[in-house]
């Protein structure tokens, strides 16, 4: 049997699809991403990329419509996007297949695959969702920021996915341990560490020696521990230091940043993935200070460009590099 993938976005799933196709194992990959955003997915035949973008695409564009700060709307929209993709794909599964569903979008199509004589693998890119929720609630309490937690419907659905799946794939030891702590049978959990696109990321040059550039790539959020990174940078003693931040800034973070000295911090905004290589090569160190991160693919991207990494224990960093050699675990 070949593999049918279901993923609401891109994440690491298209890298996996490339490898499955390379080994003759890919049936097709379904996604909520629109087709025009998937033109650069080399290595995957276009006819094997199936899209159902009608809910996810406007959800992704809600910021441009001034709707991103409507939390209740974003929550309902995200739920509908995952549910509609799951239902749509399940209605189109006719033959036996190994259904590899990214958590949140694979319950119905996974069960349908099993009914058709196939298998269902739940791919969870983060820690156990209830474990994740506990960490996020604690983090918001630490900063005094109101937080209602992850949508209870999402938690319930994902826990049903964990129960229904023949196997659960996670990307790091941190994520694996979270499932065990939440009572999931250890024998059901398979660790599959992510990598980076070596065709896109490589070392081009050494960074300039007369300055010290700290790089951040990803959402500036409480989950990513961004405020901790800012405080650490403020303590750094260097006459030519710079903290380059690539990614969107969470509204709660924007408010908290008003109390910080933002001198020598450059907020770049979003940068196309294929242009990140320049930033990685110009950085002296890459920082990922996440409170909860199943696996930071950006770690691999930085390392591929010869940039050392400082990462927390909750990022998958321990699965990617050796403490004190390619970087540091904190």
XYZ file of N, CA, C and O in Angstrom, residues 186-277:
368
model
N 3.500 3.521 25.313
C 4.801 3.844 24.720
C 5.039 3.092 23.419
O 5.698 3.595 22.502
N 4.512 1.877 23.303
C 4.740 1.061 22.118
C 4.058 1.632 20.871
O 4.423 1.306 19.749
N 3.092 2.501 21.069
C 2.335 3.086 19.960
C 3.024 4.310 19.372
O 2.704 4.748 18.275
N 4.002 4.859 20.094
C 4.629 6.124 19.713
C 5.924 5.864 18.951
O 6.804 5.152 19.439
N 6.046 6.445 17.776
C 7.236 6.304 16.941
C 7.874 7.687 16.756
O 7.194 8.630 16.380
N 9.173 7.763 17.021
C 9.879 9.038 16.855
C 10.525 9.118 15.483
O 11.274 8.231 15.092
N 10.217 10.164 14.740
C 10.790 10.386 13.419
C 11.295 11.838 13.379
O 10.520 12.776 13.188
N 12.584 12.010 13.571
C 13.177 13.344 13.661
C 13.166 14.027 12.298
O 13.474 13.408 11.279
N 12.798 15.286 12.270
C 12.760 16.052 11.025
C 14.165 16.429 10.564
O 15.134 16.319 11.308
N 14.240 16.950 9.344
C 15.503 17.455 8.810
C 15.273 18.809 8.175
O 14.248 19.450 8.401
N 16.238 19.264 7.389
C 16.130 20.536 6.681
C 16.374 20.297 5.196
O 16.984 19.291 4.806
N 15.915 21.217 4.386
C 16.107 21.105 2.943
C 17.528 21.525 2.585
O 17.834 22.712 2.478
N 18.387 20.550 2.395
C 19.784 20.834 2.080
C 19.954 21.423 0.681
O 20.995 21.988 0.366
N 18.932 21.285 -0.160
C 18.994 21.920 -1.477
C 18.724 23.416 -1.391
O 19.000 24.163 -2.332
N 18.192 23.851 -0.239
C 17.853 25.268 -0.068
C 18.757 25.969 0.933
O 18.976 27.184 0.842
N 19.293 25.235 1.904
C 20.094 25.855 2.966
C 21.502 25.282 2.984
O 21.692 24.074 3.045
N 22.489 26.172 2.959
C 23.891 25.760 2.980
C 24.745 26.948 3.426
O 24.302 28.098 3.400
N 25.974 26.655 3.822
C 26.895 27.703 4.251
C 27.468 28.426 3.037
O 28.049 27.798 2.148
N 27.322 29.738 3.001
C 27.831 30.563 1.909
C 29.075 31.344 2.311
O 29.963 31.566 1.498
N 29.113 31.775 3.587
C 30.195 32.635 4.054
C 30.191 32.665 5.574
O 29.238 32.217 6.212
N 31.251 33.207 6.150
C 31.291 33.477 7.584
C 30.648 34.835 7.850
O 30.785 35.769 7.041
N 29.958 34.997 8.980
C 29.403 36.315 9.318
C 30.522 37.309 9.611
O 31.654 36.909 9.932
N 30.225 38.590 9.519
C 31.221 39.632 9.753
C 31.776 39.532 11.171
O 31.003 39.392 12.127
N 33.094 39.607 11.331
C 33.705 39.392 12.646
C 33.613 40.585 13.605
O 33.811 40.417 14.803
N 33.309 41.778 13.098
C 33.321 42.962 13.961
C 31.955 43.276 14.564
O 31.753 44.367 15.103
N 30.989 42.347 14.445
C 29.687 42.536 15.079
C 29.177 41.182 15.567
O 29.818 40.162 15.344
N 28.033 41.202 16.283
C 27.472 39.947 16.790
C 25.973 39.938 16.513
O 25.205 40.638 17.162
N 25.576 39.140 15.522
C 24.184 39.071 15.094
C 23.491 37.842 15.684
O 23.911 36.717 15.451
N 22.432 38.095 16.440
C 21.583 37.036 16.989
C 20.340 36.961 16.104
O 19.726 37.984 15.806
N 19.982 35.766 15.675
C 18.865 35.618 14.738
C 17.694 34.863 15.360
O 17.871 33.878 16.066
N 16.508 35.349 15.052
C 15.248 34.704 15.444
C 14.429 34.491 14.186
O 14.239 35.427 13.404
N 13.913 33.279 13.980
C 13.032 32.993 12.850
C 11.811 32.244 13.376
O 11.936 31.145 13.920
N 10.645 32.846 13.223
C 9.416 32.229 13.716
C 8.532 33.260 14.383
O 8.909 34.423 14.540
N 7.343 32.839 14.774
C 6.415 33.748 15.433
C 7.005 34.247 16.749
O 7.576 33.478 17.516
N 6.878 35.531 16.990
C 7.295 36.112 18.270
C 6.101 35.978 19.221
O 5.213 36.834 19.261
N 6.076 34.890 19.979
C 4.917 34.564 20.812
C 5.354 34.061 22.178
O 6.531 33.779 22.407
N 4.382 33.932 23.077
C 4.681 33.369 24.399
C 5.085 31.907 24.263
O 5.974 31.438 24.973
N 4.426 31.186 23.369
C 4.749 29.780 23.169
C 6.210 29.606 22.753
O 6.872 28.654 23.161
N 6.711 30.518 21.944
C 8.091 30.460 21.472
C 9.079 31.052 22.474
O 10.286 31.047 22.227
N 8.579 31.574 23.596
C 9.471 32.131 24.611
C 10.183 33.394 24.154
O 11.322 33.654 24.564
N 9.511 34.202 23.340
C 10.182 35.358 22.743
C 10.621 36.384 23.784
O 11.720 36.959 23.677
N 9.813 36.624 24.786
C 10.182 37.617 25.801
C 11.426 37.190 26.582
O 12.242 38.027 26.973
N 11.592 35.887 26.772
C 12.802 35.384 27.430
C 14.029 35.655 26.562
O 15.098 36.012 27.063
N 13.871 35.496 25.248
C 14.977 35.757 24.325
C 15.357 37.244 24.342
O 16.543 37.594 24.304
N 14.355 38.108 24.397
C 14.614 39.554 24.446
C 15.382 39.912 25.718
O 16.354 40.675 25.685
N 14.955 39.342 26.848
C 15.635 39.630 28.118
C 17.073 39.131 28.091
O 17.988 39.800 28.579
N 17.292 37.961 27.503
C 18.654 37.419 27.398
C 19.517 38.323 26.521
O 20.688 38.583 26.838
N 18.946 38.814 25.425
C 19.701 39.691 24.527
C 20.075 40.996 25.236
O 21.181 41.523 25.046
N 19.179 41.504 26.058
C 19.468 42.735 26.792
C 20.638 42.557 27.758
O 21.389 43.496 28.025
N 20.823 41.346 28.255
C 21.920 41.065 29.185
C 23.250 40.843 28.472
O 24.306 40.872 29.105
N 23.193 40.606 27.165
C 24.405 40.352 26.391
C 25.267 41.616 26.298
O 24.780 42.682 25.923
N 26.533 41.491 26.642
C 27.462 42.616 26.585
C 28.293 42.513 25.303
O 29.156 41.650 25.190
N 27.992 43.372 24.356
C 28.761 43.418 23.109
C 28.541 44.789 22.474
O 27.400 45.248 22.359
N 29.606 45.462 22.053
C 29.471 46.820 21.521
C 28.751 46.900 20.183
O 28.212 47.950 19.833
N 28.716 45.800 19.425
C 28.089 45.817 18.098
C 27.075 44.681 17.964
O 27.060 43.949 16.979
N 26.219 44.526 18.962
C 25.244 43.444 18.927
C 23.978 43.867 18.183
O 23.619 45.054 18.140
N 23.309 42.891 17.598
C 22.040 43.131 16.926
C 21.187 41.866 17.024
O 21.680 40.754 16.848
N 19.905 42.055 17.329
C 18.954 40.952 17.399
C 18.004 41.111 16.215
O 17.209 42.051 16.161
N 18.107 40.220 15.251
C 17.303 40.287 14.034
C 16.128 39.329 14.186
O 16.311 38.119 14.338
N 14.912 39.868 14.147
C 13.696 39.090 14.392
C 12.906 38.961 13.096
O 12.425 39.950 12.535
N 12.770 37.727 12.617
C 11.995 37.436 11.411
C 10.746 36.673 11.820
O 10.830 35.617 12.440
N 9.576 37.217 11.482
C 8.322 36.566 11.833
C 7.309 37.558 12.364
O 7.642 38.704 12.694
N 6.074 37.112 12.462
C 4.998 37.956 12.975
C 5.080 38.086 14.492
O 5.545 37.183 15.184
N 4.609 39.214 15.008
C 4.626 39.464 16.442
C 3.214 39.312 16.995
O 2.282 39.986 16.546
N 3.051 38.429 17.965
C 1.764 38.207 18.596
C 1.304 39.487 19.298
O 2.115 40.181 19.929
N 0.000 39.839 19.200
C -0.489 41.062 19.850
C -0.123 41.169 21.325
O 0.248 42.247 21.801
N -0.204 40.052 22.063
C 0.141 40.080 23.492
C 1.610 40.427 23.692
O 1.977 41.108 24.660
N 2.464 39.979 22.768
C 3.890 40.284 22.836
C 4.135 41.755 22.539
O 4.952 42.410 23.204
N 3.426 42.306 21.572
C 3.585 43.719 21.228
C 3.330 44.611 22.432
O 4.043 45.587 22.671
N 2.328 44.244 23.202
C 2.002 45.025 24.392
C 3.104 44.923 25.443
O 3.514 45.922 26.040
N 3.606 43.717 25.659
C 4.642 43.506 26.669
C 5.978 44.141 26.266
O 6.767 44.538 27.137
N 6.234 44.256 24.969
C 7.504 44.814 24.499
C 7.657 46.294 24.847
O 8.772 46.822 24.849
N 6.553 46.956 25.131
C 6.613 48.371 25.474
C 7.432 48.619 26.735
O 7.977 49.706 26.934
N 7.558 47.597 27.573
C 8.321 47.743 28.817
C 9.785 47.362 28.643
O 10.546 47.381 29.616
N 10.198 47.019 27.412
C 11.563 46.564 27.168
C 12.353 47.581 26.352
O 11.794 48.358 25.568
N 13.645 47.545 26.540
C 14.561 48.343 25.734
C 14.755 47.621 24.398
O 15.312 46.528 24.356
N 14.284 48.229 23.326
C 14.328 47.588 22.022
C 15.491 48.088 21.165
O 15.528 47.830 19.958
N 16.424 48.748 21.806
C 17.607 49.196 21.087
C 18.366 47.971 20.557
O 18.486 46.952 21.235
N 18.862 48.067 19.359
C 19.640 47.012 18.694
C 18.788 45.803 18.307
O 19.321 44.755 17.949
N 17.439 45.943 18.375
C 16.554 44.874 17.917
C 15.900 45.320 16.609
O 15.293 46.385 16.541
N 16.050 44.522 15.574
C 15.510 44.851 14.252
C 14.390 43.869 13.916
O 14.616 42.675 13.776
N 13.174 44.397 13.775
C 12.022 43.567 13.424
C 11.848 43.594 11.905
O 11.449 44.603 11.325
N 12.148 42.475 11.271
C 12.150 42.401 9.813
C 10.773 42.068 9.249
O 10.439 42.435 8.138
N 9.936 41.384 10.019
C 8.664 40.895 9.503
C 8.841 39.536 8.854
O 9.800 38.821 9.128
N 7.932 39.163 7.984
C 8.023 37.860 7.325
C 8.985 37.913 6.141
O 9.108 38.933 5.467
N 9.666 36.789 5.909
C 10.631 36.662 4.817
C 10.354 35.345 4.101
O 10.167 34.315 4.763
N 10.308 35.333 2.758
C 10.105 34.070 2.031
C 11.159 33.037 2.416
O 12.329 33.382 2.618
N 10.740 31.781 2.537
C 11.630 30.722 2.998
C 12.911 30.626 2.192
O 14.001 30.431 2.741
N 12.819 30.821 0.883
C 13.998 30.678 0.028
C 15.005 31.815 0.224
O 16.143 31.724 -0.238
N 14.599 32.895 0.923
C 15.509 34.017 1.164
C 16.136 33.991 2.558
O 16.980 34.822 2.877
N 15.722 33.018 3.374
C 16.252 32.931 4.734
C 17.735 32.580 4.769
O 18.426 32.885 5.742
N 18.231 31.948 3.718
C 19.626 31.516 3.694
C 20.584 32.679 3.951
O 21.607 32.513 4.629
